[in-house]
Short mmCIF file of C-alpha atoms and ligand atoms in Angstrom, two decimals:
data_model
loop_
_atom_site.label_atom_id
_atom_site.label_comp_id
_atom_site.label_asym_id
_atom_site.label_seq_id
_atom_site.Cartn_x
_atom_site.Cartn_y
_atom_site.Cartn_z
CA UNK T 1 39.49 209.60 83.98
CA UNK T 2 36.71 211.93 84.61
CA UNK T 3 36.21 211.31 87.87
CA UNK T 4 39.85 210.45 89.39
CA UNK T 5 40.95 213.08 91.42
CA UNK T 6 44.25 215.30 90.76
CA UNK T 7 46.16 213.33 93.32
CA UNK T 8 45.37 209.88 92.37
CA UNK T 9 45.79 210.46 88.52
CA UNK T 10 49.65 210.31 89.28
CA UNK T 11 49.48 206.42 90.52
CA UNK T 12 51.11 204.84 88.34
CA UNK T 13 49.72 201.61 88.06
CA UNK T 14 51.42 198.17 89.91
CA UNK T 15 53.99 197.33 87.58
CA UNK T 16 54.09 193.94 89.90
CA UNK T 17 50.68 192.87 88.22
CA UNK T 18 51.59 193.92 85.01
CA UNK T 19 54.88 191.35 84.93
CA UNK T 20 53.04 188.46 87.25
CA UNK T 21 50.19 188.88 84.24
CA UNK T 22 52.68 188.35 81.51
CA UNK T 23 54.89 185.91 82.99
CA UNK T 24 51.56 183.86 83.93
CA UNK T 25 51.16 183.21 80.18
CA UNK T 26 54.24 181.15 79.66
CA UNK T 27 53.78 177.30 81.25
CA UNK T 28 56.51 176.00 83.52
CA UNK T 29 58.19 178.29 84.62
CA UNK T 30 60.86 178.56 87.68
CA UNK T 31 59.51 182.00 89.34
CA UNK T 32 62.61 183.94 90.90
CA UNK T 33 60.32 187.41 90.87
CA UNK T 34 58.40 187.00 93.92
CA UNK T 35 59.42 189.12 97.00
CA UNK T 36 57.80 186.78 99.21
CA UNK T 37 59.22 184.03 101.41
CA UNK T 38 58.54 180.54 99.58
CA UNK T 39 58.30 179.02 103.56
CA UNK T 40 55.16 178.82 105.02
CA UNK T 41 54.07 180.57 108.34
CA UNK T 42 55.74 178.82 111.38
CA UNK T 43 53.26 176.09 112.77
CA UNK T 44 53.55 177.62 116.28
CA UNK T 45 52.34 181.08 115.03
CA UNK T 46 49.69 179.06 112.96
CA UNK T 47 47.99 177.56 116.31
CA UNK T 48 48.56 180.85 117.96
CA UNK T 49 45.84 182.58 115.10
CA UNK T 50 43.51 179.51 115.19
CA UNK T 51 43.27 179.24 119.01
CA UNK T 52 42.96 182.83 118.90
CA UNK T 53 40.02 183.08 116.47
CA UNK T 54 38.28 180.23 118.37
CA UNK T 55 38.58 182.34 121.93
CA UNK T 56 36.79 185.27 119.73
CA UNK T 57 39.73 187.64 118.32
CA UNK T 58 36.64 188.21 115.73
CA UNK T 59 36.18 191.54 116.65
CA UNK T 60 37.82 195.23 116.14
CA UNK T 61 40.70 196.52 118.10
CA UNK T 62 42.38 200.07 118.70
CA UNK T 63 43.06 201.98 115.68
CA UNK T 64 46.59 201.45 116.86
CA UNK T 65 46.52 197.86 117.40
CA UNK T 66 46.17 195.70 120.87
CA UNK T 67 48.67 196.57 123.93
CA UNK T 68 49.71 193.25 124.09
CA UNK T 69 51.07 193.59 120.73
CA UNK T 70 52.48 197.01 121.05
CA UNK T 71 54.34 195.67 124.33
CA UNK T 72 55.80 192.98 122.71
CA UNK T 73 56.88 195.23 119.54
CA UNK T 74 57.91 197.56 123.03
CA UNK T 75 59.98 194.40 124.33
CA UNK T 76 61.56 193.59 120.31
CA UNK T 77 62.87 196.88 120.07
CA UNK T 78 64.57 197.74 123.02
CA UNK T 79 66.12 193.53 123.09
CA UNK T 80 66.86 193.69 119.04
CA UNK T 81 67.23 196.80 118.13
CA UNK T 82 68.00 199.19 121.19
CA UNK T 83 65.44 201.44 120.53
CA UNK T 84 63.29 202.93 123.31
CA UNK T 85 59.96 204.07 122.93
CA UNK T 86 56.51 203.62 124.59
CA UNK T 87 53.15 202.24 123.53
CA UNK T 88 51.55 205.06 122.43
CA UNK T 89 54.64 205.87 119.84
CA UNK T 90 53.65 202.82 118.06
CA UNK T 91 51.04 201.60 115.64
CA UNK T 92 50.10 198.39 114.47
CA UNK T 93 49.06 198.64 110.53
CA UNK T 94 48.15 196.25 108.03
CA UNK T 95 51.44 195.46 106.73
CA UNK T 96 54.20 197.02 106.55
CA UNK T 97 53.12 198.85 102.81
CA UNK T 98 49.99 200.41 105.10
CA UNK T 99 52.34 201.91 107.80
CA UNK T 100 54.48 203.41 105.12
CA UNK T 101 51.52 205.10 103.08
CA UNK T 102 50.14 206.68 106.63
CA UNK T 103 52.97 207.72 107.48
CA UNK T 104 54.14 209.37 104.04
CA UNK T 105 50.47 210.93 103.90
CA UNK T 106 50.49 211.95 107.37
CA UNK T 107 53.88 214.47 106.92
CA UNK T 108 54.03 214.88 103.21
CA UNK T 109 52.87 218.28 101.42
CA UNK T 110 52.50 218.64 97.48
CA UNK T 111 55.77 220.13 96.27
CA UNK T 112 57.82 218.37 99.03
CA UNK T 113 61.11 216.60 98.35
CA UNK T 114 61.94 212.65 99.44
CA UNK T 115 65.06 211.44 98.59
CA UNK T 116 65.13 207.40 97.95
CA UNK T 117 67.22 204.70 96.84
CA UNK T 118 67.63 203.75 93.22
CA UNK T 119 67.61 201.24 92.46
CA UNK T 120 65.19 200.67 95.92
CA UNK T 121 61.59 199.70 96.80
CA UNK T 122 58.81 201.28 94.31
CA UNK T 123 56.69 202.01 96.88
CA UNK T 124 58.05 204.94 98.18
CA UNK T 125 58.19 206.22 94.65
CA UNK T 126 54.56 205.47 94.48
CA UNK T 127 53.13 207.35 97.16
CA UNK T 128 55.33 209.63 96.62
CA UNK T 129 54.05 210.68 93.22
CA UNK T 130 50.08 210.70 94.28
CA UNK T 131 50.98 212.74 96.95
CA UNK T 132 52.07 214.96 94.68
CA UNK T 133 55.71 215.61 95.92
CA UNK T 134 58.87 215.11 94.21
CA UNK T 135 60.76 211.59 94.23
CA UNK T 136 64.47 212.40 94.07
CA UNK T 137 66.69 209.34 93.31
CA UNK T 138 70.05 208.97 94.91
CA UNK T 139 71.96 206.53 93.02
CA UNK T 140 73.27 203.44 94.86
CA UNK T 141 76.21 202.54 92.78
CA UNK T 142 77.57 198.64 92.09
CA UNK T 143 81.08 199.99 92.81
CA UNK T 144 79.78 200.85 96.70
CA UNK T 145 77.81 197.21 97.09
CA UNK T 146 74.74 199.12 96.11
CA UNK T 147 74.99 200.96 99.64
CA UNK T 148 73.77 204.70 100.14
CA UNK T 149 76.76 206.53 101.46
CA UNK T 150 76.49 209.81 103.07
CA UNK T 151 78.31 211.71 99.97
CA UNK T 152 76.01 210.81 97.48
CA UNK T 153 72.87 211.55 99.76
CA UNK T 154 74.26 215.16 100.61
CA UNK T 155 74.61 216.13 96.90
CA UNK T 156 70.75 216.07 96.26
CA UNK T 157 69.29 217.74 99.88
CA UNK T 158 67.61 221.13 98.71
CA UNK T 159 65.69 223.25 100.39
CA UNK T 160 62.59 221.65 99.39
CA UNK T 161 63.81 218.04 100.91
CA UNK T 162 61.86 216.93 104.01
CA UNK T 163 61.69 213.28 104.13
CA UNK T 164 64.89 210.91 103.48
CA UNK T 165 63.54 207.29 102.96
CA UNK T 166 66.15 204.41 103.69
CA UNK T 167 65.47 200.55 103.43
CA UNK T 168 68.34 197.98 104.67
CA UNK T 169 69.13 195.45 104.03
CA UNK T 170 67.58 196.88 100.84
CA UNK T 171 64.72 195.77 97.96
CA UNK T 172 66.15 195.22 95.39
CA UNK T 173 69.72 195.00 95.78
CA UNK T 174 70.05 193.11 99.24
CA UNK T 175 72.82 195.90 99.74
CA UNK T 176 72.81 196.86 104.00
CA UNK T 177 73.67 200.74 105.09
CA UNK T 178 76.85 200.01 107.18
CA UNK T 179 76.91 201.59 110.87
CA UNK T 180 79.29 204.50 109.97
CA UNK T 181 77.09 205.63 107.09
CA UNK T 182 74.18 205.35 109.26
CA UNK T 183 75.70 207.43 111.85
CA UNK T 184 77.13 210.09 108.99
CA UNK T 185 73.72 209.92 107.86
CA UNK T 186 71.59 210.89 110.97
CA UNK T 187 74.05 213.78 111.31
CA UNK T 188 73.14 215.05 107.82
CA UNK T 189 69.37 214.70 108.86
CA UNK T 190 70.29 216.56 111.76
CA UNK T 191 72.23 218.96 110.39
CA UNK T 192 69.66 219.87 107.41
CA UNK T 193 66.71 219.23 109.78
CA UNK T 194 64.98 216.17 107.85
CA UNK T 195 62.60 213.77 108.47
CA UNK T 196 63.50 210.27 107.88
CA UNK T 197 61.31 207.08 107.11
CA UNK T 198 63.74 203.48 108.26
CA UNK T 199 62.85 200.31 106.54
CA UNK T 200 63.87 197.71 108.63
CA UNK T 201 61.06 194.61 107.44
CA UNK T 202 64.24 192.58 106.10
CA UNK T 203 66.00 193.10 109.34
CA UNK T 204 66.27 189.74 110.59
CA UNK T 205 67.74 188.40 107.02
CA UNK T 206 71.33 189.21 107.56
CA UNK T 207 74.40 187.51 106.45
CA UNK T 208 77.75 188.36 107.59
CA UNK T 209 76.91 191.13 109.35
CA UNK T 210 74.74 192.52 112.19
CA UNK T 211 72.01 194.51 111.86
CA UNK T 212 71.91 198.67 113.41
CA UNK T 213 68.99 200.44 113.14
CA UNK T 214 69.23 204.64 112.92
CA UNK T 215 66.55 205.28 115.61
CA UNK T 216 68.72 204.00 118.06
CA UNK T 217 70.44 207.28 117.89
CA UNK T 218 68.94 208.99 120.76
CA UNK T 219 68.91 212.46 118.51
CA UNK T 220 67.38 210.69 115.67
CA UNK T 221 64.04 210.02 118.03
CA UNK T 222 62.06 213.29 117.15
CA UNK T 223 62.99 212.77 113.61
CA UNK T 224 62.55 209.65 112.97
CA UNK T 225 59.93 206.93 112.35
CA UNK T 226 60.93 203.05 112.19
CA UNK T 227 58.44 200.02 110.10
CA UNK T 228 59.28 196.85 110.45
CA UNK T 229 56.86 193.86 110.32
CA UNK T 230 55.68 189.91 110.25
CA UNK T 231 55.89 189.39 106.53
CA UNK T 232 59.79 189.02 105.76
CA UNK T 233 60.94 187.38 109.49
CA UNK T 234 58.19 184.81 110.12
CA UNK T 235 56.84 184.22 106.82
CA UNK T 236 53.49 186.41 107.29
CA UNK T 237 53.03 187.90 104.34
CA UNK T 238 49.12 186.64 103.97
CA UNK T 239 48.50 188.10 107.88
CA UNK T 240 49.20 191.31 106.97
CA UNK T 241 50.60 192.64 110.03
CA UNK T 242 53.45 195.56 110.18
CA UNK T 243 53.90 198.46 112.22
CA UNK T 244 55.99 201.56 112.91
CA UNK T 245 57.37 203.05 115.73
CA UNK T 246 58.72 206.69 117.24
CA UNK T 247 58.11 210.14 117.37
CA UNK T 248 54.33 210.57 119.14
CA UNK T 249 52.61 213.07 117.40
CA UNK T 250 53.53 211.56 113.76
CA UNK T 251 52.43 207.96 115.19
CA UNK T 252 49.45 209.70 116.73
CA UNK T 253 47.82 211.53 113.33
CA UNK T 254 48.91 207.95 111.36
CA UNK T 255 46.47 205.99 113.94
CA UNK T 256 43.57 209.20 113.14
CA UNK T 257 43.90 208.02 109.46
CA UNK T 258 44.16 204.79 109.97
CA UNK T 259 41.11 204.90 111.64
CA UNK T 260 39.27 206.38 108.71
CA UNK T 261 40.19 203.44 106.27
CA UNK T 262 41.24 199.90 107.62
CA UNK T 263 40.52 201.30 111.49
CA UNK T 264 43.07 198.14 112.54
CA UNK T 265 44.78 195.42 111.15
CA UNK T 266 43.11 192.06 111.86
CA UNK T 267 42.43 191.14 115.09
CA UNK T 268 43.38 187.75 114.53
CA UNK T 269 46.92 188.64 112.94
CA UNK T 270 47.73 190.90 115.53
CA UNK T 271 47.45 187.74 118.19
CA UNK T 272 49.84 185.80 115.89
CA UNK T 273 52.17 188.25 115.51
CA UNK T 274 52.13 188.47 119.48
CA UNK T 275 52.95 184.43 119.15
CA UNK T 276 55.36 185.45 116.98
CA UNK T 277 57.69 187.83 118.59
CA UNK T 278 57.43 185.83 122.36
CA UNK T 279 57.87 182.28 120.77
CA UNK T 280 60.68 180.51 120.22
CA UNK T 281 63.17 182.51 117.51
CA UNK T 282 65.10 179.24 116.25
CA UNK T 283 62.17 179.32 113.03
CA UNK T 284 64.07 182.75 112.41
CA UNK T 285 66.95 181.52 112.30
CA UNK T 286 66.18 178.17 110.28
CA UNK T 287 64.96 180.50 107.16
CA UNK T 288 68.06 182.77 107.61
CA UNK T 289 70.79 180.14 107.00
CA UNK T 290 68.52 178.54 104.68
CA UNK T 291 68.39 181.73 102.33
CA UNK T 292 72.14 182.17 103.27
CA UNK T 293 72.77 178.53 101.37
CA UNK T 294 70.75 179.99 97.97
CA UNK T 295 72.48 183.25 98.51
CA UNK T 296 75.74 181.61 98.10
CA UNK T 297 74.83 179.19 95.50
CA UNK T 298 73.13 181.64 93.52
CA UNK T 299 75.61 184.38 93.25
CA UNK T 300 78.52 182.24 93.26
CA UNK T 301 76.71 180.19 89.80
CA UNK T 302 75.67 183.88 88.15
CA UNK T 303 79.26 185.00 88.88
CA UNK T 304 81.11 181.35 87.61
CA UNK T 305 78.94 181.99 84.23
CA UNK T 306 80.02 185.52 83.47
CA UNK T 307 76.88 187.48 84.86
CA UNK T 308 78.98 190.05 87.51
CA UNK T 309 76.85 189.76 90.92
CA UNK T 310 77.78 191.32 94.04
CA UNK T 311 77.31 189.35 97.35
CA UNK T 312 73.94 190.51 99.03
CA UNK T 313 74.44 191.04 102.55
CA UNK T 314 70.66 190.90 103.51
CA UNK T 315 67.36 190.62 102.65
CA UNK T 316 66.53 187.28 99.76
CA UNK T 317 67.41 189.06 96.34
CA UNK T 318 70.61 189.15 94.39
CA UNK T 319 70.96 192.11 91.82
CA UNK T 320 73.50 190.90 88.88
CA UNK T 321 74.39 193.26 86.22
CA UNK T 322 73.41 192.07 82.79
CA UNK T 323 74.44 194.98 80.45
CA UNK T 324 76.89 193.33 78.60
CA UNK T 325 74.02 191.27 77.24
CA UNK T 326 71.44 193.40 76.76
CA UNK T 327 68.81 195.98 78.59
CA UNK T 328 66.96 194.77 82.11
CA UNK T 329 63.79 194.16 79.46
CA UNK T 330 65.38 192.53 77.23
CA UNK T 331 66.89 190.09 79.60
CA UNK T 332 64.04 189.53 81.72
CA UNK T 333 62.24 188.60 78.33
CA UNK T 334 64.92 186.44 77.42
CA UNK T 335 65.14 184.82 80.28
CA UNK T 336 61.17 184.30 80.77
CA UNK T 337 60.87 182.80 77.11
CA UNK T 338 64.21 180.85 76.56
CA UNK T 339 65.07 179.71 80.16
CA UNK T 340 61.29 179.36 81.43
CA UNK T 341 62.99 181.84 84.71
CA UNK T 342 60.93 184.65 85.70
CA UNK T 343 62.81 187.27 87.46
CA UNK T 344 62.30 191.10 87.97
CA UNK T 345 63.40 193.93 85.17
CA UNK T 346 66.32 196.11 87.27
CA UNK T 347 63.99 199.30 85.68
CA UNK T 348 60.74 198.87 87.95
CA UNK T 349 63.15 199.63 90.70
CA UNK T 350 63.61 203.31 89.58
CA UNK T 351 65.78 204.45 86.77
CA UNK T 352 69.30 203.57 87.84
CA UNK T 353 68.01 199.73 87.52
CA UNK T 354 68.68 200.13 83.95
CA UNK T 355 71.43 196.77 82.71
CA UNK T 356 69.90 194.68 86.14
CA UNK T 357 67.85 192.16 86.91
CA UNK T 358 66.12 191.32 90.27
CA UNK T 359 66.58 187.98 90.84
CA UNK T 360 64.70 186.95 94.57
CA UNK T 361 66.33 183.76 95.79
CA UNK T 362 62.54 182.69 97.87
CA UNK T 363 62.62 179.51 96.20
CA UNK T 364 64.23 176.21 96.91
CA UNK T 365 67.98 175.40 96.12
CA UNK T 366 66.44 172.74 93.84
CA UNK T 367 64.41 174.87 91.61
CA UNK T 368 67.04 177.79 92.00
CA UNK T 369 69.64 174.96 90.50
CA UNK T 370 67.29 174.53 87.72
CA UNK T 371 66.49 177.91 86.41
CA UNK T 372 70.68 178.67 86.52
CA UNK T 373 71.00 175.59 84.52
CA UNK T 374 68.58 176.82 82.18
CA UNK T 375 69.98 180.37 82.10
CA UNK T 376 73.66 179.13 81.44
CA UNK T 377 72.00 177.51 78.13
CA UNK T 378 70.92 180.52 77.31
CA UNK T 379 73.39 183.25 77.96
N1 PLP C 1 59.07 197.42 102.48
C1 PLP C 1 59.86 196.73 101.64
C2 PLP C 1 61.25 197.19 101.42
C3 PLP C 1 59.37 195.60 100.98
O1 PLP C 1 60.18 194.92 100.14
C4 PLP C 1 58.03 195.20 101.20
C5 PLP C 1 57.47 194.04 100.49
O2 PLP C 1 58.04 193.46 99.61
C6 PLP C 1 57.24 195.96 102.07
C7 PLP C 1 57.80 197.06 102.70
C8 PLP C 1 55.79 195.61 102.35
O3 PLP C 1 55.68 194.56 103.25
P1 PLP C 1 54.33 194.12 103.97
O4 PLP C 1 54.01 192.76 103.46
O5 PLP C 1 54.63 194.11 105.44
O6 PLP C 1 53.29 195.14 103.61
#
């Protein structure tokens, strides 16, 4: 420890290893834990990255990623998401986990307050603790689908709070933010002058519903900063290619750091992700309904055999309630050495995962079949 400095001290280490180390020990089994699509990249995109490194896309780019790409992320937003903002408010990163740690590092002070999901994505509790600010949880309740509403978010702004973080569809819950929370929401921001970080990388894995994304607010443009990525929507998780998108001068300081440690994300990934967002969309689509078959299967098999589930509207993760059998560690145990089923403990998703299990439906309806079969034994 003697030579880790203040900041870093408080990473906590990647719980993710930790669990993918232990559940590697035990032999066959059915891995539900993975946030990671189980399909492989689309073979268009594929040819796009080979052709690509064969016409010499071997080299560095800008620290904020080719124009081409940041046209075509230009293009995405304003078609998909009605969001309008230019080139130079966006930055190409390496991944959507690099976009958020710039941009957390880039307006975060020690001392700060963020306000986050829980249960939500650990990241954002993770940066948020070597930065040395203050992680305030905002409990997304079963009763409300797991959404954030607007009254529970309002009870924990302080004076101290300067960054709201919100992910939907949501990790781990698959819970969206409906449209009239979002727009409650940005007036809140407004209102109590905060910053907020959107999510949006499981955007395009919807069911039901239709996606809205907060920065289309006009108002919400000065305060807010969008990431959204490759890894989720076109099975890219490998390329490591995200971005984020909005207010200049934030954007501007995240490409200055970025320049100082990865300087861009590969060159080669950013051309596929260009062959990404201009090709054909049907591969989108393919994986959507396909997850929306597992989603349905899964949830409707965890509910039949007395584990309560709620009905994820997004994203490829169910979160089912297990507390009338036991703790989130004692069930993910369970379930790792009696039904061979690796999932994810509810806890490493903040404290208000306690009595859940992640369970990410990435896998094919055939194995997810199995591992229910074997869990049914079980419980
Ligand atoms: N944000 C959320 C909510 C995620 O679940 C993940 C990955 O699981 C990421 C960001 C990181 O994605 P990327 O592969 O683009 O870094």
């Amino acid at each position: 420890m003697k030579w880790i400095s203040k900041t870093v001290a408080n990473a906590p280490p990647s719980v993710l290893d930790k669990l993918l180390e232990i559940a590697s020990e035990y032999k066959d089994v059915i891995s539900l834990g993975l946030g990671e699509p189980d399909f492989d990249t689309p073979p268009h995109v594929i040819e796009a990255g080979i052709k690509a490194l064969r016409e010499g896309a071997t080299h560095y780019t800008s620290n904020f990623g080719n124009l081409e790409l940041r046209e075509a992320i230009k293009k995405k937003l304003e078609k998909d998401n009605n969001v309008y903002v230019g080139t130079d408010e966006i930055i190409c990163t390496v991944g959507v986990g690099t976009a958020i740690d710039l941009f957390m590092r880039v307006v975060l002070n020690p001392g700060d307050e963020v306000i986050v999901q829980d249960p939500g994505y650990f990241n954002y509790i993770y940066i948020g603790a070597y930065l040395g600010t203050t992680v305030v949880p905002v409990h997304v309740k079963e009763e409300n689908d797991f959404s954030l509403t607007p009254e529970d978010l309002e009870e924990k702004i302080t004076e101290k709070t300067k960054l709201l973080i919100i992910n939907s569809p949501a990790n781990p819950t698959g819970s969206i933010i409906p449209e009239n929370y979002l727009r409650k929401i940005a007036d809140i921001a407004i209102e109590k002058d905060l910053l907020v970080l959107t999510d949006e990388i499981y955007e395009k894995l919807i069911y039901d519903e239709s996606h809205f994304s907060i920065l289309s607010i006009p108002e919400m443009k000065e305060r807010c900063i969008l990431v959204n990525g490759f890894s989720k929507a076109y099975a890219m998780t490998g390329w490591r290619i995200g971005y984020a998108a909005g207010c200049k001068s934030i954007i501007e300081k995240m490409g200055n750091i970025q320049a100082y440690s990865g300087i861009c994300p590969p060159g080669v990934s950013q051309k596929a992700a260009v062959a990404a967002l201009k090709g054909d969309q049907q591969c989108v689509e393919d994986m959507r309904k396909e997850y929306d078959k597992r989603r349905v299967y899964l949830v409707n098999r965890l509910n039949q055999m007395g584990i309560p589930t709620v009905r994820p509207k997004g994203a490829f993760y169910a979160f089912p309630n297990v507390t009338e059998y036991g703790t989130s560690e004692k069930m993910w145990k369970l379930f790792l050495e009696k039904a061979h089923v690796s999932t994810s403990p509810g806890t490493i998703f903040g404290g208000y995962g306690e009595g859940y299990l992640r369970f990410s439906y990435a896998n094919s309806l055939e194995n997810i079949g199995k591992a229910l079969d074997n869990i049914e034994e079980v419980i």
